[in-house]
PDB file of C-alpha atoms in Angstrom:
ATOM      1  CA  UNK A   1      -7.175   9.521 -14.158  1.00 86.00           C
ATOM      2  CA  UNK A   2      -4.650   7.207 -13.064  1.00 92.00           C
ATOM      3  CA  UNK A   3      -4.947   3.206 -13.170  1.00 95.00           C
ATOM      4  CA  UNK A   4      -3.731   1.346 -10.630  1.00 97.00           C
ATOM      5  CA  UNK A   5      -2.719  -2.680 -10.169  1.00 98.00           C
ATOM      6  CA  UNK A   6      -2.002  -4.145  -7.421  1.00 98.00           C
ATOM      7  CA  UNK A   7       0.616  -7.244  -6.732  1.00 98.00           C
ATOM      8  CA  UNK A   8       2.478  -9.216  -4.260  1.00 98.00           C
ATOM      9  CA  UNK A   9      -0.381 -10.484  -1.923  1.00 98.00           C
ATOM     10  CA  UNK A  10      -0.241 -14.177  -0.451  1.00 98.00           C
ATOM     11  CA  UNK A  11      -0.695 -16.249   2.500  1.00 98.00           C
ATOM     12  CA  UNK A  12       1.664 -16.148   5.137  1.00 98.00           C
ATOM     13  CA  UNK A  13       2.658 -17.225   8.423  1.00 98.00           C
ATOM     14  CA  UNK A  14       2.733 -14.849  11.328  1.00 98.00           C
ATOM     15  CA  UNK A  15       5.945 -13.131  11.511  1.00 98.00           C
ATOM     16  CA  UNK A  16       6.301 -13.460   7.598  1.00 98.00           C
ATOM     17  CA  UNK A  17       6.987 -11.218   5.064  1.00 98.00           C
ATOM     18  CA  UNK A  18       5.743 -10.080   1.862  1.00 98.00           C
ATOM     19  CA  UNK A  19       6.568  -7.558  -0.929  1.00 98.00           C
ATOM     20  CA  UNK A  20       3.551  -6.106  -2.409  1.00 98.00           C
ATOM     21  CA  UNK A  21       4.006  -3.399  -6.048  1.00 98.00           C
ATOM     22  CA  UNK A  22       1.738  -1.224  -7.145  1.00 98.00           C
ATOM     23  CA  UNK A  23       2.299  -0.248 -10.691  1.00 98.00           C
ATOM     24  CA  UNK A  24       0.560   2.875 -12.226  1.00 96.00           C
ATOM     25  CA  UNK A  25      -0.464   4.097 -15.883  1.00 94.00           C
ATOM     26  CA  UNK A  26      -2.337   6.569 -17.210  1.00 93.00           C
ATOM     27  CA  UNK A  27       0.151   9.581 -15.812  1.00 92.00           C
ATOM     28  CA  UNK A  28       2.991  10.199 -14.451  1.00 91.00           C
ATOM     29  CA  UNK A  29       2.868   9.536  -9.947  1.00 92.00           C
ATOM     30  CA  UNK A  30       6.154  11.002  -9.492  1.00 93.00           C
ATOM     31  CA  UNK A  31       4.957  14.570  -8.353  1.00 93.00           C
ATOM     32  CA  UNK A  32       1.928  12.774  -5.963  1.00 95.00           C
ATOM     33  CA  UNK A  33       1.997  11.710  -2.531  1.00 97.00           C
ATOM     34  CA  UNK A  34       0.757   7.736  -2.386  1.00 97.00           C
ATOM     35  CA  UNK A  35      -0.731   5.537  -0.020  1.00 97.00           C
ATOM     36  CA  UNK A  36      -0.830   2.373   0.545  1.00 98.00           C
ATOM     37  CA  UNK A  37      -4.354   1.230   2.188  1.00 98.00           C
ATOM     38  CA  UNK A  38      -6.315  -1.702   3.533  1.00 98.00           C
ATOM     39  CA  UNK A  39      -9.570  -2.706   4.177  1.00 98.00           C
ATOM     40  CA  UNK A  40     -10.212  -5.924   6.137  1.00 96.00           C
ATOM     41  CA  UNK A  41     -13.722  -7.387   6.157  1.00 92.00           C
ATOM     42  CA  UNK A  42     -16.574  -5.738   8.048  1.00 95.00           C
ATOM     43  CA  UNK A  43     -13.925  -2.877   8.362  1.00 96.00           C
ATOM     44  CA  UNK A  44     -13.843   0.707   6.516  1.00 97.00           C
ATOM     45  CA  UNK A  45     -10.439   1.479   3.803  1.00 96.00           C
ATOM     46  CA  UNK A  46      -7.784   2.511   5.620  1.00 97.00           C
ATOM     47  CA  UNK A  47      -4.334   4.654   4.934  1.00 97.00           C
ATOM     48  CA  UNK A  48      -1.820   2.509   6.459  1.00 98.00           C
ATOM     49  CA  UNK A  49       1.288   4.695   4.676  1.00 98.00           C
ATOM     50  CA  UNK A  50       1.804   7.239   2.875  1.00 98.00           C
ATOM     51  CA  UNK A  51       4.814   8.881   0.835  1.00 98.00           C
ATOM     52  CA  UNK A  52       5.291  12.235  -0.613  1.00 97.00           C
ATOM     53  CA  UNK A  53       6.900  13.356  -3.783  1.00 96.00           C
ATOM     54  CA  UNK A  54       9.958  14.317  -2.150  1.00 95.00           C
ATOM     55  CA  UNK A  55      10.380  11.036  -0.365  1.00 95.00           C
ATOM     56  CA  UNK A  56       9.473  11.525   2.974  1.00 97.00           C
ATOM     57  CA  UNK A  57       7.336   8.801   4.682  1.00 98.00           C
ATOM     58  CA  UNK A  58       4.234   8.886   6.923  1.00 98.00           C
ATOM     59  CA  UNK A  59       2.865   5.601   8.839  1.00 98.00           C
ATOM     60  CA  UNK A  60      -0.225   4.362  10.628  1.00 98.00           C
ATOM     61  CA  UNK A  61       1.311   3.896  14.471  1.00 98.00           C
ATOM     62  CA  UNK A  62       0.061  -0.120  13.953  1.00 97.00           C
ATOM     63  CA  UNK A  63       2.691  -0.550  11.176  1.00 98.00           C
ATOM     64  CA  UNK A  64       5.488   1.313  12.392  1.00 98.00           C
ATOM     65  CA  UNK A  65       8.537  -0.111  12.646  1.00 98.00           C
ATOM     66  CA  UNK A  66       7.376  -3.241  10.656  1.00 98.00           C
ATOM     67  CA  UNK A  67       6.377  -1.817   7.158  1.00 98.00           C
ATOM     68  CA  UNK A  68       8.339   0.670   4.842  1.00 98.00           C
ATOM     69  CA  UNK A  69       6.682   2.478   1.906  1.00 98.00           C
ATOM     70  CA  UNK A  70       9.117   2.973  -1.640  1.00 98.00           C
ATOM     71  CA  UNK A  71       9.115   4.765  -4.469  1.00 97.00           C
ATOM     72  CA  UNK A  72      10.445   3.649  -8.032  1.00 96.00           C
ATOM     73  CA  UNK A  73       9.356   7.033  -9.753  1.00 94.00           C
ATOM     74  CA  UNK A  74      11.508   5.483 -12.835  1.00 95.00           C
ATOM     75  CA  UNK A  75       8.997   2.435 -12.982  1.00 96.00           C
ATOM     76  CA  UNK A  76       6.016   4.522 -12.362  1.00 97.00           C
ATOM     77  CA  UNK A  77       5.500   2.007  -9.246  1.00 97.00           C
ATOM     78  CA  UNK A  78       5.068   2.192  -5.180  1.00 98.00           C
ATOM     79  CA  UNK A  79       5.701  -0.591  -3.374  1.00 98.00           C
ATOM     80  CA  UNK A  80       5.096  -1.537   0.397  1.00 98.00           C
ATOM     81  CA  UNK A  81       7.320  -3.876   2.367  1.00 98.00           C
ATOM     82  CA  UNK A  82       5.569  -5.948   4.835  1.00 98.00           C
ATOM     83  CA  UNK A  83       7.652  -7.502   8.035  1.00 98.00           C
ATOM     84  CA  UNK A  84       6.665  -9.342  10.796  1.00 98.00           C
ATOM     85  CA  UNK A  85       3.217  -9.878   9.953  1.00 98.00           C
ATOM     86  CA  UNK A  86       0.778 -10.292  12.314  1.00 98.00           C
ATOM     87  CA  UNK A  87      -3.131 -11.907  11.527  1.00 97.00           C
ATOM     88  CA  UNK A  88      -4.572  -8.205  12.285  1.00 97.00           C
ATOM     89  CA  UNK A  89      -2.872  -7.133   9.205  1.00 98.00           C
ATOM     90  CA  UNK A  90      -5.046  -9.706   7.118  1.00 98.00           C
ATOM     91  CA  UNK A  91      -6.853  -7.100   4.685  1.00 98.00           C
ATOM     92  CA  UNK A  92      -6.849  -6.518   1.203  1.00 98.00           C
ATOM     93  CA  UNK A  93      -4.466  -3.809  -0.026  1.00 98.00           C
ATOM     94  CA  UNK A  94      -4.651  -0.801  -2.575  1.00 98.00           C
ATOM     95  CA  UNK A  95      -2.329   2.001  -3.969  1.00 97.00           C
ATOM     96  CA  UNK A  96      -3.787   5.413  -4.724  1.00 97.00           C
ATOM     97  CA  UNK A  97      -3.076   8.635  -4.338  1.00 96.00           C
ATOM     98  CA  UNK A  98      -3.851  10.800  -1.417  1.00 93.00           C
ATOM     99  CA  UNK A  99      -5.556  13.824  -3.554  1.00 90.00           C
ATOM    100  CA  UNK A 100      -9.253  12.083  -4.140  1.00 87.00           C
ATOM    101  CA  UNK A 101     -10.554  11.214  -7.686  1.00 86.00           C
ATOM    102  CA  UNK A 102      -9.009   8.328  -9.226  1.00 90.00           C
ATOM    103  CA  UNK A 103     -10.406   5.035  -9.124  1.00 93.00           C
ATOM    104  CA  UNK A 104      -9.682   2.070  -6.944  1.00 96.00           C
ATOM    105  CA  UNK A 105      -8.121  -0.976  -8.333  1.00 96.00           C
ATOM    106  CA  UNK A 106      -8.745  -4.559  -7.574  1.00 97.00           C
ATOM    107  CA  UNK A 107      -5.914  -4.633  -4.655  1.00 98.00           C
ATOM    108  CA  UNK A 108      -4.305  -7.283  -3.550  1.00 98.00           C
ATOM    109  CA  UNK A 109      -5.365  -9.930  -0.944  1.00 98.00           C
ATOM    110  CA  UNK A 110      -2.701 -10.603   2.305  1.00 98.00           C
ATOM    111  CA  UNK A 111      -3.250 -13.208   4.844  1.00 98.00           C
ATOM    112  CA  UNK A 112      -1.778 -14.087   7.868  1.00 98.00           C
ATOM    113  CA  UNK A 113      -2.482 -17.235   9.209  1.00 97.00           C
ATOM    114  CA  UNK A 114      -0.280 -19.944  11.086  1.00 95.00           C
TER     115      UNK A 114
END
């Protein structure tokens, strides 16, 4: 299994930004496809993004245009880049991968509030 942690959360103002990581152990990501997901309260997880092993990107049409999904396959870490921030993205955050089986970490908590 792999581990995940997750890092970078804060409160913000809307139209913020924030940098969240997501650094893994217990194997190798480099050949998975990861996600990024969120789960806001009273709400089911969701995949917001996603990114395959060869780079290429996938994104939830809510955070197009305003989040971006990276790979540091060197660092064993994902990371997702959060811009103009709006209060509906208030949620707390997770890495995993998008094959099932490996547990959830703790995440990290974003808010958006003026």
């Amino acid at each position: 299994q792999v581990q995940f942690v997750e890092s970078g959360g804060g409160l913000v103002q809307p139209g913020g930004s924030l940098r969240l990581s997501c650094a893994a152990s217990g194997r190798i990501i480099s050949t998975y496809s990861m996600g990024w997901y969120r789960q806001a309260p009273g709400k089911q997880r969701e995949l917001v993004a996603y990114i395959r092993s060869d780079g290429s990107t996938n994104y939830v049409d809510s955070v197009k245009g305003r989040f971006t999904i990276s790979r540091d396959n060197a660092r064993n870490t994902v990371y997702l880049q959060l811009n103009s921030l709006k209060p509906e993205d208030t949620a707390v955050y997770y890495c995993n991968t998008l094959a099932p089986g490996n547990s959830w970490g703790q995440g990290t908590q974003v808010t958006v509030s003026s």
